């Protein structure tokens, strides 16, 4: 009898133990997970010691930033804490100079506060943000001060922030460039930042599209210059809000802390301070004038941008596949020349400009091409993008016009030809257009400066070497001089490019 009772006593002990373990296992699965951040140097864009990467921890659905903890939120737009240890720490998910993805960034009176008890978990702040100032029409830039951005521990955060903050949910793009250095490539640069890490496909699902896009250095009184600052976000991200300097001041005037759930910060001057680019302030100024922030990224297959380009085409309700060499009587090459003539920027010599237009228009009859001559001042933003989406070869001078090549369909025949003067070179559009998967060709006078097969490193080194020697005194003086071009030679080159062996398979973009 005693032997029969022993197994029962074992079950009496085991059953409560199993139930206890199951209850705690279920509770662990249903509670929000904190962000874990193991370091890793195995990243697509790793560059020297200026790069900080942290790999966020994922649940099955979303990543927790700590702002949704039960019992701490007064309501969905506020977050409260009772002591310093309850304040969520700022996390760095990805970073290259001038391109930073963070979570839990606090802001009060216009100062960004990165809260953490580990100061060494952040890159040098001069690689995140800059201090911009405009005096008498000239733009000046310096490294940030504590009035712009600082790192504080949680004890100090409690003293500065108090016991609550308004939460700006979702993802905020903070584009800190002033008008002088802002252009329509900002959306491409911001989206490229999202693709910085090897886990980018899952990473993007949790923080894209942006909830709001802020231009704190640009007044909404000039938001039409460039036009795409407000138009591109509304087309690519219809539900996103766009704010300018006046809107940023509204946040400052609140007088109480806010916290950005996710923040993607872009700053061109911060990129220019990279040790890969400059070693002193003069070189930094030179790169701001002639270089592109995208030069710090590795080149990746163009497919990352194609989806956004296709979204733009769908929003505009057009078929955006340019001619790729297929034998079809209903589809033909589209050649586009975009210009601002006359203008204070880079323009062709008047006679060369007229000759180029005549030669391009002649291609309609001689080769059956579709040709567009676009005066950037006289065409709407939407019409300009529609034509660019269908363009096979685009020609233009340095400036925002040739940048429209980012909307071209990447194929083996897609080509952007940038026409330079004798005393000026720039990589601004080279890196922007290349990031979109379009071949870029620098042209001067009667011949190309670089064939598209030239390695990226050789082109960038030669461009920047000349830029650091020539700037300052000033890009504007160089570009005030008319640019001379051999109209016959450049048009013949475009034709020979389009008449390549049409049997060749498209390159993998």
Short mmCIF file of C-alpha atoms in Angstrom, two decimals:
data_model
loop_
_atom_site.label_atom_id
_atom_site.label_comp_id
_atom_site.label_asym_id
_atom_site.label_seq_id
_atom_site.Cartn_x
_atom_site.Cartn_y
_atom_site.Cartn_z
CA UNK A 1 0.00 0.00 0.00
CA UNK A 2 2.81 2.34 0.82
CA UNK A 3 4.46 1.62 -2.55
CA UNK A 4 1.26 2.55 -4.43
CA UNK A 5 1.12 6.00 -2.78
CA UNK A 6 4.64 7.04 -3.71
CA UNK A 7 3.91 7.76 -7.41
CA UNK A 8 0.93 9.90 -6.40
CA UNK A 9 3.10 11.98 -4.11
CA UNK A 10 5.48 12.58 -7.00
CA UNK A 11 2.65 13.88 -9.22
CA UNK A 12 1.41 16.11 -6.40
CA UNK A 13 4.81 17.79 -6.42
CA UNK A 14 5.31 17.86 -10.22
CA UNK A 15 1.91 19.22 -11.29
CA UNK A 16 2.14 22.58 -9.40
CA UNK A 17 5.73 22.97 -10.62
CA UNK A 18 4.75 22.48 -14.27
CA UNK A 19 1.80 24.89 -13.92
CA UNK A 20 4.09 27.51 -12.34
CA UNK A 21 6.61 27.25 -15.19
CA UNK A 22 3.92 27.46 -17.88
CA UNK A 23 2.38 30.57 -16.30
CA UNK A 24 5.71 32.37 -16.14
CA UNK A 25 6.62 31.32 -19.68
CA UNK A 26 3.33 32.74 -21.01
CA UNK A 27 3.82 35.98 -19.08
CA UNK A 28 7.32 36.39 -20.48
CA UNK A 29 6.04 36.01 -24.04
CA UNK A 30 3.23 38.52 -23.60
CA UNK A 31 5.27 41.27 -21.94
CA UNK A 32 7.17 43.88 -23.97
CA UNK A 33 10.83 43.10 -24.58
CA UNK A 34 13.49 45.70 -23.90
CA UNK A 35 15.82 46.67 -26.72
CA UNK A 36 18.97 44.59 -26.71
CA UNK A 37 22.01 46.02 -28.40
CA UNK A 38 24.91 43.66 -28.98
CA UNK A 39 27.69 45.33 -30.95
CA UNK A 40 28.72 44.01 -34.32
CA UNK A 41 31.29 45.18 -36.83
CA UNK A 42 29.91 42.95 -39.61
CA UNK A 43 27.95 45.62 -41.42
CA UNK A 44 27.48 46.66 -45.02
CA UNK A 45 28.62 50.24 -44.39
CA UNK A 46 31.27 49.83 -41.71
CA UNK A 47 33.88 52.58 -41.91
CA UNK A 48 36.72 52.94 -39.39
CA UNK A 49 35.87 54.02 -35.83
CA UNK A 50 33.41 56.72 -36.78
CA UNK A 51 30.65 54.12 -37.17
CA UNK A 52 28.43 52.94 -34.36
CA UNK A 53 26.07 50.04 -34.97
CA UNK A 54 23.59 48.40 -32.65
CA UNK A 55 21.37 45.50 -33.62
CA UNK A 56 17.83 45.97 -32.27
CA UNK A 57 15.98 43.04 -30.76
CA UNK A 58 12.78 42.04 -32.54
CA UNK A 59 9.62 40.41 -31.29
CA UNK A 60 7.38 38.64 -33.80
CA UNK A 61 5.61 41.89 -34.70
CA UNK A 62 7.38 45.05 -33.56
CA UNK A 63 10.40 46.29 -31.71
CA UNK A 64 9.89 47.79 -28.25
CA UNK A 65 11.42 51.17 -27.45
CA UNK A 66 10.23 51.09 -23.85
CA UNK A 67 7.65 53.83 -24.47
CA UNK A 68 4.72 51.41 -24.35
CA UNK A 69 5.34 49.89 -20.92
CA UNK A 70 2.12 49.20 -19.10
CA UNK A 71 1.22 51.48 -16.23
CA UNK A 72 3.58 54.29 -17.23
CA UNK A 73 1.68 56.14 -19.95
CA UNK A 74 -0.75 58.85 -18.88
CA UNK A 75 -2.27 58.51 -22.35
CA UNK A 76 -1.05 57.51 -25.79
CA UNK A 77 0.69 60.86 -26.42
CA UNK A 78 2.55 61.11 -23.11
CA UNK A 79 5.03 59.03 -21.22
CA UNK A 80 5.52 59.31 -17.46
CA UNK A 81 8.13 58.01 -15.06
CA UNK A 82 8.60 58.16 -11.31
CA UNK A 83 12.38 57.85 -11.02
CA UNK A 84 15.51 58.02 -13.19
CA UNK A 85 15.68 54.29 -13.85
CA UNK A 86 12.27 54.44 -15.57
CA UNK A 87 13.46 56.91 -18.22
CA UNK A 88 13.99 55.03 -21.53
CA UNK A 89 17.56 55.28 -22.77
CA UNK A 90 18.45 56.55 -26.22
CA UNK A 91 19.65 53.85 -28.62
CA UNK A 92 21.79 54.13 -31.75
CA UNK A 93 20.60 51.64 -34.34
CA UNK A 94 22.89 52.71 -37.19
CA UNK A 95 25.38 55.47 -37.85
CA UNK A 96 27.69 56.93 -40.45
CA UNK A 97 28.86 60.56 -40.25
CA UNK A 98 25.82 62.66 -41.08
CA UNK A 99 23.43 59.68 -41.16
CA UNK A 100 22.13 58.43 -37.80
CA UNK A 101 19.17 56.25 -36.81
CA UNK A 102 18.19 56.52 -33.14
CA UNK A 103 15.38 55.59 -30.77
CA UNK A 104 14.11 57.53 -27.74
CA UNK A 105 15.58 60.96 -28.48
CA UNK A 106 14.42 63.68 -26.09
CA UNK A 107 14.12 67.36 -26.98
CA UNK A 108 13.48 70.43 -24.86
CA UNK A 109 13.80 74.08 -25.90
CA UNK A 110 15.26 72.95 -29.23
CA UNK A 111 18.09 70.91 -27.69
CA UNK A 112 18.31 67.20 -28.56
CA UNK A 113 19.10 65.09 -25.50
CA UNK A 114 20.57 61.61 -25.85
CA UNK A 115 19.87 59.89 -22.55
CA UNK A 116 22.15 57.06 -21.47
CA UNK A 117 24.29 56.02 -18.53
CA UNK A 118 26.90 54.87 -21.08
CA UNK A 119 28.38 57.91 -22.81
CA UNK A 120 30.65 55.72 -24.94
CA UNK A 121 27.63 54.14 -26.65
CA UNK A 122 27.34 57.22 -28.92
CA UNK A 123 29.53 58.49 -31.73
CA UNK A 124 31.13 61.93 -31.45
CA UNK A 125 28.23 64.40 -31.64
CA UNK A 126 29.94 66.44 -34.38
CA UNK A 127 29.28 63.46 -36.66
CA UNK A 128 25.52 63.62 -35.92
CA UNK A 129 24.55 67.29 -36.05
CA UNK A 130 25.87 70.77 -36.95
CA UNK A 131 25.24 74.36 -35.97
CA UNK A 132 24.09 76.46 -38.93
CA UNK A 133 23.83 80.23 -39.10
CA UNK A 134 22.95 82.64 -41.89
CA UNK A 135 24.51 86.13 -41.88
CA UNK A 136 23.92 88.68 -44.64
CA UNK A 137 22.83 86.01 -47.07
CA UNK A 138 25.83 83.76 -46.36
CA UNK A 139 25.56 80.39 -44.64
CA UNK A 140 28.08 79.42 -41.95
CA UNK A 141 28.48 76.09 -40.21
CA UNK A 142 30.20 75.03 -36.98
CA UNK A 143 30.36 71.97 -34.79
CA UNK A 144 27.34 71.63 -32.49
CA UNK A 145 27.31 73.07 -28.99
CA UNK A 146 25.42 71.83 -25.93
CA UNK A 147 22.56 74.07 -27.00
CA UNK A 148 22.09 71.86 -30.06
CA UNK A 149 22.74 68.32 -28.84
CA UNK A 150 24.20 66.68 -25.74
CA UNK A 151 24.48 63.33 -23.97
CA UNK A 152 23.18 63.15 -20.40
CA UNK A 153 22.76 60.34 -17.89
CA UNK A 154 19.34 59.40 -16.56
CA UNK A 155 19.85 61.17 -13.24
CA UNK A 156 20.52 64.43 -15.05
CA UNK A 157 17.61 63.71 -17.40
CA UNK A 158 15.27 63.53 -14.43
CA UNK A 159 16.41 66.98 -13.29
CA UNK A 160 16.04 68.54 -16.78
CA UNK A 161 12.95 66.74 -18.08
CA UNK A 162 10.89 66.32 -14.94
CA UNK A 163 8.59 63.30 -14.76
CA UNK A 164 6.96 63.18 -18.21
CA UNK A 165 7.36 63.92 -21.91
CA UNK A 166 5.09 64.21 -24.91
CA UNK A 167 5.71 61.29 -27.28
CA UNK A 168 6.03 61.78 -31.04
CA UNK A 169 5.15 58.27 -32.18
CA UNK A 170 6.53 56.60 -35.26
CA UNK A 171 9.58 57.74 -37.23
CA UNK A 172 10.72 61.33 -37.64
CA UNK A 173 13.14 62.40 -40.37
CA UNK A 174 15.17 65.39 -39.18
CA UNK A 175 16.97 66.95 -42.17
CA UNK A 176 19.24 69.57 -40.63
CA UNK A 177 20.61 71.19 -43.82
CA UNK A 178 19.83 74.86 -44.56
CA UNK A 179 18.35 76.03 -47.84
CA UNK A 180 21.79 76.55 -49.41
CA UNK A 181 22.62 72.85 -49.10
CA UNK A 182 19.16 71.28 -49.35
CA UNK A 183 18.09 69.55 -52.54
CA UNK A 184 15.59 67.05 -53.83
CA UNK A 185 17.86 64.08 -53.14
CA UNK A 186 16.98 64.22 -49.43
CA UNK A 187 14.41 61.44 -49.71
CA UNK A 188 16.92 59.16 -51.42
CA UNK A 189 19.53 59.93 -48.73
CA UNK A 190 17.08 59.32 -45.89
CA UNK A 191 15.87 56.03 -47.37
CA UNK A 192 19.47 54.92 -48.01
CA UNK A 193 20.09 55.47 -44.30
CA UNK A 194 17.39 52.93 -43.51
CA UNK A 195 19.24 50.34 -45.60
CA UNK A 196 22.49 50.77 -43.72
CA UNK A 197 22.52 47.43 -41.96
CA UNK A 198 22.46 43.82 -43.07
CA UNK A 199 19.09 43.31 -41.41
CA UNK A 200 17.61 46.27 -43.30
CA UNK A 201 14.58 44.41 -44.70
CA UNK A 202 13.18 43.71 -41.22
CA UNK A 203 14.52 46.96 -39.84
CA UNK A 204 12.55 49.01 -42.34
CA UNK A 205 9.27 47.26 -41.66
CA UNK A 206 9.17 48.63 -38.14
CA UNK A 207 10.05 52.30 -38.76
CA UNK A 208 8.97 53.08 -42.35
CA UNK A 209 7.31 55.11 -43.71
CA UNK A 210 8.19 58.25 -41.74
CA UNK A 211 5.38 59.73 -39.69
CA UNK A 212 6.77 63.25 -40.08
CA UNK A 213 9.58 64.99 -41.97
CA UNK A 214 11.14 68.10 -40.41
CA UNK A 215 13.36 70.78 -41.99
CA UNK A 216 14.31 72.84 -38.90
CA UNK A 217 16.72 75.12 -40.84
CA UNK A 218 14.39 75.98 -43.75
CA UNK A 219 11.55 78.50 -43.56
CA UNK A 220 8.23 77.50 -45.07
CA UNK A 221 8.27 80.87 -46.81
CA UNK A 222 10.77 79.38 -49.28
CA UNK A 223 9.57 75.77 -49.23
CA UNK A 224 9.05 75.93 -52.99
CA UNK A 225 12.84 76.20 -53.44
CA UNK A 226 13.59 73.46 -54.19
CA UNK A 227 10.09 72.36 -55.07
CA UNK A 228 10.59 68.73 -54.11
CA UNK A 229 11.11 69.41 -50.40
CA UNK A 230 7.37 69.41 -49.85
CA UNK A 231 6.17 67.63 -53.01
CA UNK A 232 8.27 64.44 -52.84
CA UNK A 233 7.18 63.43 -49.32
CA UNK A 234 3.53 63.93 -50.18
CA UNK A 235 3.88 61.68 -53.22
CA UNK A 236 6.05 58.93 -51.69
CA UNK A 237 4.47 59.02 -48.20
CA UNK A 238 0.94 60.45 -48.51
CA UNK A 239 0.21 60.02 -44.80
CA UNK A 240 3.41 61.75 -43.62
CA UNK A 241 3.45 65.32 -42.33
CA UNK A 242 6.03 67.87 -43.50
CA UNK A 243 7.28 70.60 -41.15
CA UNK A 244 9.67 73.52 -41.58
CA UNK A 245 11.51 76.03 -39.37
CA UNK A 246 8.30 77.57 -38.10
CA UNK A 247 6.94 74.16 -37.10
CA UNK A 248 10.20 73.33 -35.30
CA UNK A 249 9.83 76.58 -33.33
CA UNK A 250 6.37 75.44 -32.28
CA UNK A 251 7.98 72.43 -30.59
CA UNK A 252 10.46 74.76 -28.87
CA UNK A 253 7.71 77.10 -27.65
CA UNK A 254 5.90 74.19 -25.97
CA UNK A 255 8.29 74.64 -23.07
CA UNK A 256 8.01 70.96 -22.14
CA UNK A 257 10.02 67.92 -23.20
CA UNK A 258 9.12 65.75 -26.15
CA UNK A 259 10.56 62.37 -27.09
CA UNK A 260 10.97 61.08 -30.64
CA UNK A 261 10.20 57.36 -30.71
CA UNK A 262 12.49 56.91 -33.73
CA UNK A 263 14.66 59.63 -35.25
CA UNK A 264 16.60 59.57 -38.53
CA UNK A 265 18.98 62.55 -38.47
CA UNK A 266 20.71 63.79 -41.65
CA UNK A 267 23.35 66.55 -41.69
CA UNK A 268 25.64 67.21 -44.68
CA UNK A 269 28.24 69.15 -42.68
CA UNK A 270 28.51 66.28 -40.21
CA UNK A 271 29.33 64.01 -43.14
CA UNK A 272 31.96 66.45 -44.39
CA UNK A 273 33.79 66.20 -41.04
CA UNK A 274 34.42 62.52 -41.66
CA UNK A 275 38.11 61.67 -41.59
CA UNK A 276 37.60 59.98 -44.95
CA UNK A 277 36.72 63.35 -46.47
CA UNK A 278 38.44 66.19 -44.66
CA UNK A 279 41.15 66.93 -42.13
CA UNK A 280 40.43 70.63 -41.58
CA UNK A 281 37.68 73.23 -41.85
CA UNK A 282 38.77 74.38 -45.31
CA UNK A 283 38.37 70.90 -46.77
CA UNK A 284 35.01 70.57 -45.03
CA UNK A 285 33.79 73.72 -46.78
CA UNK A 286 35.13 72.42 -50.07
CA UNK A 287 33.24 69.15 -49.74
CA UNK A 288 30.02 70.95 -48.82
CA UNK A 289 30.32 72.90 -52.07
CA UNK A 290 31.25 70.12 -54.47
CA UNK A 291 30.83 66.77 -52.72
CA UNK A 292 27.91 64.55 -51.80
CA UNK A 293 27.15 63.15 -48.33
CA UNK A 294 26.38 59.86 -50.07
CA UNK A 295 30.12 59.38 -50.69
CA UNK A 296 30.43 57.75 -47.25
CA UNK A 297 28.16 54.87 -48.26
CA UNK A 298 29.16 51.72 -50.06
CA UNK A 299 27.51 51.20 -53.42
CA UNK A 300 24.79 48.54 -53.31
CA UNK A 301 22.52 47.07 -56.03
CA UNK A 302 20.01 49.63 -57.28
CA UNK A 303 17.01 47.50 -56.36
CA UNK A 304 16.81 49.21 -52.96
CA UNK A 305 15.61 52.43 -54.66
CA UNK A 306 13.54 50.89 -57.46
CA UNK A 307 10.54 50.27 -55.24
CA UNK A 308 10.32 53.92 -54.23
CA UNK A 309 10.79 55.05 -57.81
CA UNK A 310 7.99 52.72 -58.88
CA UNK A 311 5.78 54.11 -56.11
CA UNK A 312 6.35 57.58 -57.51
CA UNK A 313 5.40 56.37 -60.98
CA UNK A 314 2.19 54.79 -59.64
CA UNK A 315 1.27 57.97 -57.81
CA UNK A 316 1.65 59.88 -61.09
CA UNK A 317 -0.19 57.16 -63.01
CA UNK A 318 2.36 56.65 -65.77
CA UNK A 319 4.24 53.74 -67.30
CA UNK A 320 7.77 54.49 -66.13
CA UNK A 321 9.82 51.86 -67.97
CA UNK A 322 12.26 53.62 -70.26
CA UNK A 323 13.56 52.13 -73.50
CA UNK A 324 16.16 49.43 -72.77
CA UNK A 325 17.16 48.32 -76.26
CA UNK A 326 14.29 46.01 -77.05
CA UNK A 327 13.20 45.93 -80.69
CA UNK A 328 9.78 47.52 -80.48
CA UNK A 329 8.15 50.01 -82.81
CA UNK A 330 5.93 51.33 -80.01
CA UNK A 331 8.76 52.14 -77.61
CA UNK A 332 11.67 54.42 -78.41
CA UNK A 333 14.55 56.08 -76.54
CA UNK A 334 13.77 59.23 -74.60
CA UNK A 335 16.48 61.91 -74.52
CA UNK A 336 16.03 64.82 -72.11
CA UNK A 337 18.04 68.04 -71.80
CA UNK A 338 17.20 69.97 -68.62
CA UNK A 339 18.47 73.51 -68.03
CA UNK A 340 17.95 76.92 -66.44
CA UNK A 341 19.01 79.52 -69.01
CA UNK A 342 19.88 82.21 -68.17
CA UNK A 343 20.62 81.69 -64.49
CA UNK A 344 23.13 82.61 -61.80
CA UNK A 345 24.25 79.01 -61.59
CA UNK A 346 25.86 76.70 -64.12
CA UNK A 347 24.64 77.47 -67.65
CA UNK A 348 25.88 76.73 -71.15
CA UNK A 349 27.25 79.38 -73.45
CA UNK A 350 24.24 80.85 -75.30
CA UNK A 351 25.39 79.75 -78.75
CA UNK A 352 26.34 76.25 -77.55
CA UNK A 353 23.00 75.97 -75.77
CA UNK A 354 21.07 76.80 -78.94
CA UNK A 355 23.18 74.45 -81.03
CA UNK A 356 22.64 71.61 -78.56
CA UNK A 357 18.87 72.09 -78.72
CA UNK A 358 18.92 72.06 -82.54
CA UNK A 359 21.01 68.88 -82.65
CA UNK A 360 18.83 67.11 -80.10
CA UNK A 361 15.60 68.04 -81.89
CA UNK A 362 17.10 66.69 -85.12
CA UNK A 363 17.20 63.22 -83.47
CA UNK A 364 13.41 63.05 -83.68
CA UNK A 365 13.52 62.83 -87.48
CA UNK A 366 16.92 61.22 -87.98
CA UNK A 367 16.63 58.44 -85.36
CA UNK A 368 13.01 58.42 -84.23
CA UNK A 369 13.90 59.35 -80.66
CA UNK A 370 11.55 61.12 -78.26
CA UNK A 371 13.28 64.36 -77.22
CA UNK A 372 12.39 66.70 -74.35
CA UNK A 373 13.93 70.16 -73.89
CA UNK A 374 13.06 71.26 -70.34
CA UNK A 375 13.46 74.75 -68.95
CA UNK A 376 13.42 74.01 -65.23
CA UNK A 377 11.84 77.41 -64.51
CA UNK A 378 8.89 76.87 -66.82
CA UNK A 379 7.75 73.36 -66.01
CA UNK A 380 5.86 72.09 -62.98
CA UNK A 381 7.49 69.72 -60.55
CA UNK A 382 5.11 66.90 -61.47
CA UNK A 383 5.69 67.26 -65.23
CA UNK A 384 9.45 67.30 -64.67
CA UNK A 385 9.32 64.06 -62.66
CA UNK A 386 6.98 62.40 -65.18
CA UNK A 387 9.43 63.04 -68.02
CA UNK A 388 12.41 61.95 -65.89
CA UNK A 389 10.71 58.66 -65.03
CA UNK A 390 10.58 57.81 -68.75
CA UNK A 391 14.00 59.19 -69.77
CA UNK A 392 16.76 56.97 -71.17
CA UNK A 393 19.54 59.58 -71.51
CA UNK A 394 19.57 62.87 -69.59
CA UNK A 395 21.89 65.84 -70.17
CA UNK A 396 22.43 68.84 -67.92
CA UNK A 397 24.90 71.14 -66.19
CA UNK A 398 25.94 70.91 -62.51
CA UNK A 399 23.01 71.65 -60.25
CA UNK A 400 19.57 70.42 -59.33
CA UNK A 401 18.47 69.79 -62.94
CA UNK A 402 20.62 66.74 -63.64
CA UNK A 403 19.61 65.35 -60.24
CA UNK A 404 16.27 64.39 -61.79
CA UNK A 405 18.13 61.37 -63.16
CA UNK A 406 17.35 59.61 -59.85
CA UNK A 407 13.85 58.97 -61.24
CA UNK A 408 15.13 57.26 -64.41
CA UNK A 409 14.66 53.54 -64.86
CA UNK A 410 18.02 51.77 -64.31
CA UNK A 411 19.01 49.75 -67.37
CA UNK A 412 22.17 49.12 -69.37
CA UNK A 413 21.31 52.13 -71.59
CA UNK A 414 20.30 54.58 -68.85
CA UNK A 415 22.84 57.40 -68.72
CA UNK A 416 23.13 60.84 -67.12
CA UNK A 417 25.64 63.20 -68.77
CA UNK A 418 26.76 66.10 -66.56
CA UNK A 419 28.43 68.95 -68.48
CA UNK A 420 31.25 70.67 -66.53
CA UNK A 421 33.19 73.89 -67.17
CA UNK A 422 36.97 73.88 -67.57
CA UNK A 423 37.77 74.89 -63.99
CA UNK A 424 35.21 73.03 -61.91
CA UNK A 425 34.41 69.45 -60.95
CA UNK A 426 31.89 68.04 -58.51
CA UNK A 427 30.82 64.68 -57.17
CA UNK A 428 27.49 65.94 -55.86
CA UNK A 429 25.39 64.34 -58.58
CA UNK A 430 27.81 61.48 -59.27
CA UNK A 431 27.06 59.83 -55.93
CA UNK A 432 23.36 60.75 -55.88
CA UNK A 433 22.71 59.42 -59.38
CA UNK A 434 24.91 56.38 -58.78
CA UNK A 435 23.01 55.51 -55.60
CA UNK A 436 19.84 55.37 -57.72
CA UNK A 437 21.51 52.85 -60.05
CA UNK A 438 21.99 55.20 -63.01
CA UNK A 439 25.32 55.50 -64.84
CA UNK A 440 26.91 58.94 -64.61
CA UNK A 441 29.24 60.46 -67.20
CA UNK A 442 31.23 63.64 -66.60
CA UNK A 443 31.64 65.67 -69.81
CA UNK A 444 33.89 68.65 -70.56
CA UNK A 445 34.15 70.47 -73.89
CA UNK A 446 34.24 67.90 -76.67
CA UNK A 447 34.88 64.68 -74.76
CA UNK A 448 33.95 62.71 -71.67
CA UNK A 449 36.14 63.17 -68.61
CA UNK A 450 35.46 59.67 -67.35
CA UNK A 451 33.98 56.61 -68.96
CA UNK A 452 31.37 54.82 -66.86
CA UNK A 453 33.75 51.89 -66.31
CA UNK A 454 36.16 54.07 -64.31
CA UNK A 455 36.26 52.90 -60.69
CA UNK A 456 34.38 55.01 -58.19
CA UNK A 457 37.48 55.59 -56.08
CA UNK A 458 39.45 57.12 -58.97
CA UNK A 459 36.68 59.54 -59.90
CA UNK A 460 36.02 60.66 -56.33
CA UNK A 461 39.72 61.13 -55.56
CA UNK A 462 40.32 63.25 -58.66
CA UNK A 463 37.18 65.33 -58.11
CA UNK A 464 37.85 66.02 -54.44
CA UNK A 465 41.54 66.72 -55.00
CA UNK A 466 40.56 69.47 -57.42
CA UNK A 467 37.77 70.69 -55.16
CA UNK A 468 40.01 71.10 -52.12
CA UNK A 469 42.47 73.07 -54.23
CA UNK A 470 39.88 75.34 -55.83
CA UNK A 471 37.32 75.90 -53.05
CA UNK A 472 37.34 78.31 -51.34
CA UNK A 473 37.46 81.01 -52.88
CA UNK A 474 34.13 79.91 -54.23
CA UNK A 475 32.13 77.70 -56.47
CA UNK A 476 29.79 80.50 -57.46
CA UNK A 477 32.55 82.45 -59.23
CA UNK A 478 33.44 79.37 -61.30
CA UNK A 479 29.84 78.69 -62.27
CA UNK A 480 29.15 82.30 -63.29
CA UNK A 481 31.28 81.72 -66.36
CA UNK A 482 29.39 80.22 -69.34
CA UNK A 483 30.13 76.54 -69.97
CA UNK A 484 31.30 75.67 -73.44
CA UNK A 485 30.36 72.32 -74.96
CA UNK A 486 30.78 70.74 -78.39
CA UNK A 487 27.11 70.14 -79.19
CA UNK A 488 27.88 67.83 -82.13
CA UNK A 489 30.27 65.66 -80.11
CA UNK A 490 27.99 65.23 -77.10
CA UNK A 491 24.92 64.40 -79.21
CA UNK A 492 26.92 61.91 -81.28
CA UNK A 493 28.10 60.29 -78.06
CA UNK A 494 24.51 59.98 -76.82
CA UNK A 495 23.46 58.37 -80.11
CA UNK A 496 26.37 55.91 -80.08
CA UNK A 497 25.46 55.01 -76.50
CA UNK A 498 21.85 54.29 -77.45
CA UNK A 499 22.87 52.39 -80.59
CA UNK A 500 24.90 49.84 -78.62
CA UNK A 501 24.44 46.18 -79.46
CA UNK A 502 20.79 45.69 -78.56
CA UNK A 503 21.29 41.99 -78.10
CA UNK A 504 23.42 42.52 -75.02
CA UNK A 505 21.71 41.42 -71.86
CA UNK A 506 20.87 44.14 -69.33
CA UNK A 507 23.44 44.55 -66.62
CA UNK A 508 22.45 43.51 -63.16
CA UNK A 509 21.64 46.76 -61.41
#
